[in-house]
PDB file of C-alpha atoms in Angstrom:
ATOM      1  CA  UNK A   1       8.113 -37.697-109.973  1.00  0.00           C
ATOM      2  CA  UNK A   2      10.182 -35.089-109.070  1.00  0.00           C
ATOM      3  CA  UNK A   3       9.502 -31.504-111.037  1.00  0.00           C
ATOM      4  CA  UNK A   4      14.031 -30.913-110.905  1.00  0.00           C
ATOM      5  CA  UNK A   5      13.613 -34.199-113.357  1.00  0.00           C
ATOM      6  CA  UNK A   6      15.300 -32.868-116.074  1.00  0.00           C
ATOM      7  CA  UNK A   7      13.780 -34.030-120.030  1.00  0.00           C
ATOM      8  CA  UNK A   8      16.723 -36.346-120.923  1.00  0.00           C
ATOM      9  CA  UNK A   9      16.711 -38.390-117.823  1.00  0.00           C
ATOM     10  CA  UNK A  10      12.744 -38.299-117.462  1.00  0.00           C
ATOM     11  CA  UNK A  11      12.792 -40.138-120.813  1.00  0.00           C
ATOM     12  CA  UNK A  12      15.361 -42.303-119.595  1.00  0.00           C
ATOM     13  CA  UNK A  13      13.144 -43.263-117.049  1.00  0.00           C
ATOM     14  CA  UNK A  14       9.824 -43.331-119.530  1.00  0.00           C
ATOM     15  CA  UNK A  15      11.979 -45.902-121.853  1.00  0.00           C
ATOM     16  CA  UNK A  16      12.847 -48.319-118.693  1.00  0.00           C
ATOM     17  CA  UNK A  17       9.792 -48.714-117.431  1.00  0.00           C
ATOM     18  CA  UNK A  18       7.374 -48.140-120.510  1.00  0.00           C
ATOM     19  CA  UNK A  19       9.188 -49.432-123.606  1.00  0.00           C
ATOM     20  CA  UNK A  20      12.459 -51.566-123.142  1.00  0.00           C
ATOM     21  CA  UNK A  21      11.493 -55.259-124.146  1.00  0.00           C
ATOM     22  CA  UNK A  22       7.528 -54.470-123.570  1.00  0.00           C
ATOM     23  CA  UNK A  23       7.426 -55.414-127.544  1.00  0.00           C
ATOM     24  CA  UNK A  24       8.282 -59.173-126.225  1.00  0.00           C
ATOM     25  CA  UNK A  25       5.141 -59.381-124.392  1.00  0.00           C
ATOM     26  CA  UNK A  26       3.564 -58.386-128.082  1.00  0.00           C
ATOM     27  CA  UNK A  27       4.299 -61.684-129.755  1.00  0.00           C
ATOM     28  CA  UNK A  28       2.005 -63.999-127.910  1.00  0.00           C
ATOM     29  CA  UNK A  29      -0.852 -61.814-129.138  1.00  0.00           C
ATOM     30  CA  UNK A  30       0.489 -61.464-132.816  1.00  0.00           C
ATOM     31  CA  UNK A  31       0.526 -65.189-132.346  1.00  0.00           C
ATOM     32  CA  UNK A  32      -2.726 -66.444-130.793  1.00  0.00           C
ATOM     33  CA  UNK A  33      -4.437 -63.483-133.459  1.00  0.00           C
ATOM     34  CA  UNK A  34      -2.713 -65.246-136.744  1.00  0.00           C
ATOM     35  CA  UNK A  35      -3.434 -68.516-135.263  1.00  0.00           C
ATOM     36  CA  UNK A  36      -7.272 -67.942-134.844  1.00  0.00           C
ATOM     37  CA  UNK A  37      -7.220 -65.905-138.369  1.00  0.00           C
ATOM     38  CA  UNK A  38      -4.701 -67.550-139.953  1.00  0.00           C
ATOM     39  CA  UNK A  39      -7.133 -69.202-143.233  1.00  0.00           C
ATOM     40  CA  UNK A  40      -7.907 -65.374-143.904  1.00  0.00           C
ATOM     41  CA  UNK A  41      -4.782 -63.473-143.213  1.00  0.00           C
ATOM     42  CA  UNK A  42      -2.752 -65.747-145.015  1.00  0.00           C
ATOM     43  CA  UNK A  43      -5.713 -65.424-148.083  1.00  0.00           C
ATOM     44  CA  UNK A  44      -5.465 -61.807-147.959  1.00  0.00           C
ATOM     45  CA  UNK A  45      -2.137 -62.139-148.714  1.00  0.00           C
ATOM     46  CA  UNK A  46      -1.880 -64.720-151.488  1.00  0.00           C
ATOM     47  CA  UNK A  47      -4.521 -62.595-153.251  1.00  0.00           C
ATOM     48  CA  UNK A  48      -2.947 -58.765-152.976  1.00  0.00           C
ATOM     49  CA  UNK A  49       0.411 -60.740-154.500  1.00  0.00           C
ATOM     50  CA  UNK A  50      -1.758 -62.735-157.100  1.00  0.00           C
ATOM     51  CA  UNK A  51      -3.480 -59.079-158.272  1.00  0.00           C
ATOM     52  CA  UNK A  52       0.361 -58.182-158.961  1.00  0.00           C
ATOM     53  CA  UNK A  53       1.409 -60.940-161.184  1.00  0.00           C
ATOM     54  CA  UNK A  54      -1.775 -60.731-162.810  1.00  0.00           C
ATOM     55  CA  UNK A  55      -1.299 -57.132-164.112  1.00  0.00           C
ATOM     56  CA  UNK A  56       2.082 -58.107-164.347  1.00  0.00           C
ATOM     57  CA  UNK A  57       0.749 -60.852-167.229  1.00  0.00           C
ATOM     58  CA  UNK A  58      -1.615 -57.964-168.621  1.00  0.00           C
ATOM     59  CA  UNK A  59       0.628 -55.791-169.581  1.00  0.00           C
ATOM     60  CA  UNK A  60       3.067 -58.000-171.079  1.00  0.00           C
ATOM     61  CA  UNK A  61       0.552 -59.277-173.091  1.00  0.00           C
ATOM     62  CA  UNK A  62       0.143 -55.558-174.347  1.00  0.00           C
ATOM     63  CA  UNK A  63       4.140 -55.201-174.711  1.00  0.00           C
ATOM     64  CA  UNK A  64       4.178 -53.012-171.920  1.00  0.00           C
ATOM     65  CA  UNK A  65       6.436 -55.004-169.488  1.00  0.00           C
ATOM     66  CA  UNK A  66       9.084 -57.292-170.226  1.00  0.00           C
ATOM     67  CA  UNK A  67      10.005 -60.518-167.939  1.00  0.00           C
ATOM     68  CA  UNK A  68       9.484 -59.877-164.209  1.00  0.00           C
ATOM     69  CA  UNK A  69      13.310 -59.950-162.677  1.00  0.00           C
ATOM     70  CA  UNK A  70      11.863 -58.443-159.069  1.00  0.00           C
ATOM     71  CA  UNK A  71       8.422 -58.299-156.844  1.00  0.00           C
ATOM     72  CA  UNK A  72       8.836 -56.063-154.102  1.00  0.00           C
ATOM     73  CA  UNK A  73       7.037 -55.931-150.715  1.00  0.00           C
ATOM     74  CA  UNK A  74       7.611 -52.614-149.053  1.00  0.00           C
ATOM     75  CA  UNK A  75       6.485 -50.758-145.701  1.00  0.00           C
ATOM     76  CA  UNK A  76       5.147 -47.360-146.633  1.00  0.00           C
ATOM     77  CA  UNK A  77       6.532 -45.892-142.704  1.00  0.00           C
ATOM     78  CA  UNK A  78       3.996 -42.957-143.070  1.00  0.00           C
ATOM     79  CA  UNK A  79       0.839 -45.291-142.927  1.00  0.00           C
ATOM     80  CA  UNK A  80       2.466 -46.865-139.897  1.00  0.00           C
ATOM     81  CA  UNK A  81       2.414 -43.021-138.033  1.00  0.00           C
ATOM     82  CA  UNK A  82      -1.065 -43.134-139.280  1.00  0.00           C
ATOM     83  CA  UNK A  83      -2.119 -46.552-137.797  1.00  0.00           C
ATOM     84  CA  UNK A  84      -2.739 -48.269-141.143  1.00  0.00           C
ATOM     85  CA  UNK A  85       0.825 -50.561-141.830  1.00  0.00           C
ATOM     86  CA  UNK A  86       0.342 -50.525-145.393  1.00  0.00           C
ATOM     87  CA  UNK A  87       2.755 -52.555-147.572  1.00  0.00           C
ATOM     88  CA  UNK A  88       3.195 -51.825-151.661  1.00  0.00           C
ATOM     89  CA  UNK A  89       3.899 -55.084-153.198  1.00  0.00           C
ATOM     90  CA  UNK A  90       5.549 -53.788-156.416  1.00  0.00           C
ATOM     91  CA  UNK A  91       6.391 -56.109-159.537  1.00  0.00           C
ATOM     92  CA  UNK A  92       9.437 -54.758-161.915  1.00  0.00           C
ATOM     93  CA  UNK A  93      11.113 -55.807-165.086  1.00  0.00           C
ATOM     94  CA  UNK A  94      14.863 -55.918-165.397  1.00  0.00           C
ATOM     95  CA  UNK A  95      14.567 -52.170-165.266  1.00  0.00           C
ATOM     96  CA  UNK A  96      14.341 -52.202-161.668  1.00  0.00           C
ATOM     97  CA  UNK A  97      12.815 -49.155-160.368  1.00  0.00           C
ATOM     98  CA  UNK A  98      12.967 -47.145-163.786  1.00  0.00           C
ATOM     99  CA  UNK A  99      10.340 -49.765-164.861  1.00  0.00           C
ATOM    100  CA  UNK A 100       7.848 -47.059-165.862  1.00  0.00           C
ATOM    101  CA  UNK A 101       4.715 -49.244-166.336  1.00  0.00           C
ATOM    102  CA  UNK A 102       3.187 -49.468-162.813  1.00  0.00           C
ATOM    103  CA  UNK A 103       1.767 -53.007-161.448  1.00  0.00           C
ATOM    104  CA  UNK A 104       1.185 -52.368-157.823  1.00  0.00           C
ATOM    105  CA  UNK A 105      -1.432 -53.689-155.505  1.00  0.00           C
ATOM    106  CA  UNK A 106      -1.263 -53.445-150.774  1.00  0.00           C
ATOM    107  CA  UNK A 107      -1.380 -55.647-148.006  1.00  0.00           C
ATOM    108  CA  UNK A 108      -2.093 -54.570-144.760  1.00  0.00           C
ATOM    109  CA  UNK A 109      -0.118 -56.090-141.786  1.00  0.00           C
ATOM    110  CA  UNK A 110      -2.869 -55.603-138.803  1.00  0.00           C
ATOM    111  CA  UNK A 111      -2.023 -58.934-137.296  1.00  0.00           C
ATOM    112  CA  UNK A 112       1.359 -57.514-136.460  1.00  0.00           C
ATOM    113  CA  UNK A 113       0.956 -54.119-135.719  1.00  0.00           C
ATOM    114  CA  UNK A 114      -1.968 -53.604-133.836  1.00  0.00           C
ATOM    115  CA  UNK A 115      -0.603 -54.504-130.117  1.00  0.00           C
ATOM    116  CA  UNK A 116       1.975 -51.835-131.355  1.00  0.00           C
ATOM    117  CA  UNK A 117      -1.001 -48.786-131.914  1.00  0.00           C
ATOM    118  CA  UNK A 118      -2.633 -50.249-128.910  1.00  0.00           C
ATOM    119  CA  UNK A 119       0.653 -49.803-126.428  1.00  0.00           C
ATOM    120  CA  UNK A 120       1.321 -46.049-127.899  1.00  0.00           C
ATOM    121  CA  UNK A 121      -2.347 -45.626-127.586  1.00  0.00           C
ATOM    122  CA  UNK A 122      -2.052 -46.499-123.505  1.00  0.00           C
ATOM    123  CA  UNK A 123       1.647 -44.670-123.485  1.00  0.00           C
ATOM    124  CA  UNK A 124      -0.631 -41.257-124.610  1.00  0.00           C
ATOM    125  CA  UNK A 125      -1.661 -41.319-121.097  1.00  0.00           C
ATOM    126  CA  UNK A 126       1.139 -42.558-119.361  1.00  0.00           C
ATOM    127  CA  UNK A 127       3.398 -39.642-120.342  1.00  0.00           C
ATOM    128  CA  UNK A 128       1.001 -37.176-118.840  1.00  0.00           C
ATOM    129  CA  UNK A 129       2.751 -38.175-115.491  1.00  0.00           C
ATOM    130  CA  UNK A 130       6.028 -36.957-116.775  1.00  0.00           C
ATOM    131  CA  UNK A 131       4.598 -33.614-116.546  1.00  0.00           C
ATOM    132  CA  UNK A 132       5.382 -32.738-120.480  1.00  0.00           C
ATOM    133  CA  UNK A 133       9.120 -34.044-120.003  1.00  0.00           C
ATOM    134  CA  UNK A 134       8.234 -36.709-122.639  1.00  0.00           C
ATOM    135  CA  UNK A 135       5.918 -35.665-125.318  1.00  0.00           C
ATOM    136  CA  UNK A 136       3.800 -36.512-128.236  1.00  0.00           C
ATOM    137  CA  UNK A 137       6.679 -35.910-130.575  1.00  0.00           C
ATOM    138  CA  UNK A 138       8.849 -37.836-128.662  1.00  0.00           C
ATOM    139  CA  UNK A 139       6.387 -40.854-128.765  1.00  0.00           C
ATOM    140  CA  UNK A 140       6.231 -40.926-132.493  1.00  0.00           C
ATOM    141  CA  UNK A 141       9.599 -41.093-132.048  1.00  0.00           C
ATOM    142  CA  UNK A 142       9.454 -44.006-130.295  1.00  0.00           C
ATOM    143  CA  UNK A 143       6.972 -45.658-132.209  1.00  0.00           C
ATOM    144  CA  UNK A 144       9.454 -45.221-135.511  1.00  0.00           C
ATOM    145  CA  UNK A 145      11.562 -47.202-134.007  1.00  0.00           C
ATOM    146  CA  UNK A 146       9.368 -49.856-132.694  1.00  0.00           C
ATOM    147  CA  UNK A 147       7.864 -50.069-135.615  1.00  0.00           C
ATOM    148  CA  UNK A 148      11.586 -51.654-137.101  1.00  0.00           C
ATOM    149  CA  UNK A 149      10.652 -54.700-135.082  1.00  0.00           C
ATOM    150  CA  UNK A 150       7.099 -55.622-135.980  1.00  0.00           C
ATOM    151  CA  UNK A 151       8.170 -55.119-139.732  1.00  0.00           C
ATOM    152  CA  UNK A 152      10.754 -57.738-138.892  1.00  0.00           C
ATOM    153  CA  UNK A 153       8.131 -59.853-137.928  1.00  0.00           C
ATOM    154  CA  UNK A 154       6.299 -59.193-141.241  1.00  0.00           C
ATOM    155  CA  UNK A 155       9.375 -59.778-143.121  1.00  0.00           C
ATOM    156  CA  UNK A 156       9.492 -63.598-141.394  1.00  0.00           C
ATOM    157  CA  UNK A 157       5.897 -63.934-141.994  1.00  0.00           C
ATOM    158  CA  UNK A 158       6.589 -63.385-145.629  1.00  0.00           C
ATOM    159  CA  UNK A 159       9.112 -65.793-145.839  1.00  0.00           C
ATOM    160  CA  UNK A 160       7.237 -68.499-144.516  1.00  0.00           C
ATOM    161  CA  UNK A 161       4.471 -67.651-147.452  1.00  0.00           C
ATOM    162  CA  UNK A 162       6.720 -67.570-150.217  1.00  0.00           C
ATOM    163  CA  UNK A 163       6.019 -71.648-150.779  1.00  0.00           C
ATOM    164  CA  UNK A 164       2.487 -70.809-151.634  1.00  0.00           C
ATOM    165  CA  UNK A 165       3.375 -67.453-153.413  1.00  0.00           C
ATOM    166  CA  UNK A 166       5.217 -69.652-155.900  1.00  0.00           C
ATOM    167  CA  UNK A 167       2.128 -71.653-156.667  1.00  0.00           C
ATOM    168  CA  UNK A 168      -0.369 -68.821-157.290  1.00  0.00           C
ATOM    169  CA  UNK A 169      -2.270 -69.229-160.805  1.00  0.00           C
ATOM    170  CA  UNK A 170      -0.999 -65.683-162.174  1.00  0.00           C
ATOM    171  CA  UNK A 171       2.614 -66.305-160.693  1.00  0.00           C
ATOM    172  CA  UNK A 172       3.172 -69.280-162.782  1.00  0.00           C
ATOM    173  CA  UNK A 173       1.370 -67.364-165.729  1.00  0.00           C
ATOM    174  CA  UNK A 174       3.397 -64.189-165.466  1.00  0.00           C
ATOM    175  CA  UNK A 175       6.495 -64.325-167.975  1.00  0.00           C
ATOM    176  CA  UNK A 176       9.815 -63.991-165.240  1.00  0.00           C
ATOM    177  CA  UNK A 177      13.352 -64.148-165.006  1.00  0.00           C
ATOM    178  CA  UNK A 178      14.451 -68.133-163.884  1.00  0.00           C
ATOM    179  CA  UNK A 179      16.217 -65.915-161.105  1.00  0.00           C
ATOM    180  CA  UNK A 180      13.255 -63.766-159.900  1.00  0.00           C
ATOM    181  CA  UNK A 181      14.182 -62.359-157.013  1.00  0.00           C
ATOM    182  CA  UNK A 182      11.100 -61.606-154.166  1.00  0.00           C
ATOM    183  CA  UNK A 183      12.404 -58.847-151.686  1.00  0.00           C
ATOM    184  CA  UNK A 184      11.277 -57.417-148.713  1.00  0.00           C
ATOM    185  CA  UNK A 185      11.923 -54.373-147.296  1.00  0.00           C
ATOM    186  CA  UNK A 186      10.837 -50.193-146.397  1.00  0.00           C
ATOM    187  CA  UNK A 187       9.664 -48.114-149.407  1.00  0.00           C
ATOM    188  CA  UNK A 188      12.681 -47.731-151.877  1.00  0.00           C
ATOM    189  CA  UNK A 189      15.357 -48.567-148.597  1.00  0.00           C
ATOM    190  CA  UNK A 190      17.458 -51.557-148.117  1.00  0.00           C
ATOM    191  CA  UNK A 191      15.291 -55.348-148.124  1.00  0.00           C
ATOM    192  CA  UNK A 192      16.029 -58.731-147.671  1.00  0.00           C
ATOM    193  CA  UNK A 193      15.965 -61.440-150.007  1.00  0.00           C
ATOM    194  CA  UNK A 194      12.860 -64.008-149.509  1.00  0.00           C
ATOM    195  CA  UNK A 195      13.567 -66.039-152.843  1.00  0.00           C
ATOM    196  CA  UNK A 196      16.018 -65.998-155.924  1.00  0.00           C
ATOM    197  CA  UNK A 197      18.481 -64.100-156.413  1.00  0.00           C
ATOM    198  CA  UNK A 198      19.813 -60.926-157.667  1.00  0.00           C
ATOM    199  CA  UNK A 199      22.122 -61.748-159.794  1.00  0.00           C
ATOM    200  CA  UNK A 200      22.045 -61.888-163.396  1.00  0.00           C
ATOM    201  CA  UNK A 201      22.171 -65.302-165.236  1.00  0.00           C
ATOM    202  CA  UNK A 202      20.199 -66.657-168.319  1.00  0.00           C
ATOM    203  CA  UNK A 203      17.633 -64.392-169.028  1.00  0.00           C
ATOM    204  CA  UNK A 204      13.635 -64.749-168.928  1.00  0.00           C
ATOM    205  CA  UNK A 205      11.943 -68.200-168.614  1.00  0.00           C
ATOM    206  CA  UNK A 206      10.130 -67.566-171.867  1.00  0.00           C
ATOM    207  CA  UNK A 207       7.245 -69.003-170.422  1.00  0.00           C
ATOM    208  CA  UNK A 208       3.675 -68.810-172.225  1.00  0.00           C
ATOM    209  CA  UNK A 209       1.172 -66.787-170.979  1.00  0.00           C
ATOM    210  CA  UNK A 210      -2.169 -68.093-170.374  1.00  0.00           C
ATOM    211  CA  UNK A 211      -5.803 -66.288-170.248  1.00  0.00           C
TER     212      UNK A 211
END
């Protein structure tokens, strides 16, 4: 590579070769991983959203929460800079986010963002034939915005769960809004809708709690 490379078009260059649709060649391997794990992902799953809904239940049962009216499922970014894609699944009365009593549990995505760490792992080395025109900073910047798509992914993946998340024991326990609305999305940023809706109709479906 020539040394009169300048930075901007040396990344340029890094980003053709190196990152441009390489995420593509991820999905096969997100695939053929959930496929061969699938019984115990998908487990993992049901049971961090179960925990929720059943603190959700304890604490109404103390008068500490009203009727659940949103369950949130939200990337925390900085655990994805860190390796670890973390995801808060959050349940909230009709308070929204001034709900004050917490009932929180996390789900880690691994599946789904592994071949990501791996591929900025390998792209460590490849820079070093940029001669420091493309950095470490500018790979984390990189892998922000890669990130975007394998929490897309993640997003999808929920929705295809959310016909067993409706069946899970403490679910159908917890008392909840008929339009409870299950939303995905980054920590406190804009989500998308899995289930329900969000807006306001009857009230809370009043239904009795169990032990």
């Amino acid at each position: 590579m020539s040394r009169r490379m300048d930075k901007e078009a040396a990344l340029e260059d890094f980003l053709e070769k190196h990152i441009f649709g390489k995420w593509q060649e991820d999905l096969m391997t997100v695939d053929a991983v959930y496929q061969e794990h699938r019984q115990r992902i998908e487990e993992e799953f049901l049971a961090a959203f179960d925990a929720v809904c059943g603190q959700a239940a304890e604490l109404q049962a103390k008068g500490c929460k009203g009727a659940i009216r949103y369950i949130y499922f939200s990337l925390m970014r900085t655990s994805v800079m860190e390796n670890s894609p973390c995801y808060r699944i959050e349940a909230y009365d009709e308070n929204w986010l001034t709900d004050m009593a917490d009932c929180r549990s996390e789900w880690r995505a691994d599946f789904i963002f592994t071949p990501l760490f791996r591929r900025m792992e390998e792209l460590e080395e490849t820079k070093k034939s940029y001669a420091r025109r493309v950095t470490s900073a500018d790979l984390d910047r990189i892998k922000q915005i890669e990130a975007v798509k394998y929490h897309l992914l993640t997003v999808e993946f929920m929705r295809n769960m959310v016909p067993q998340l409706l069946v899970c024991r403490n679910y159908q326990q917890m008392d909840k809004f008929p339009e409870i609305a299950l939303l995905a999305g980054e920590y406190r940023d804009e989500c998308q809708l899995l289930h329900g809706s969000l807006e306001s109709k009857s009230g809370a479906s009043g239904e009795a709690l169990s032990g």
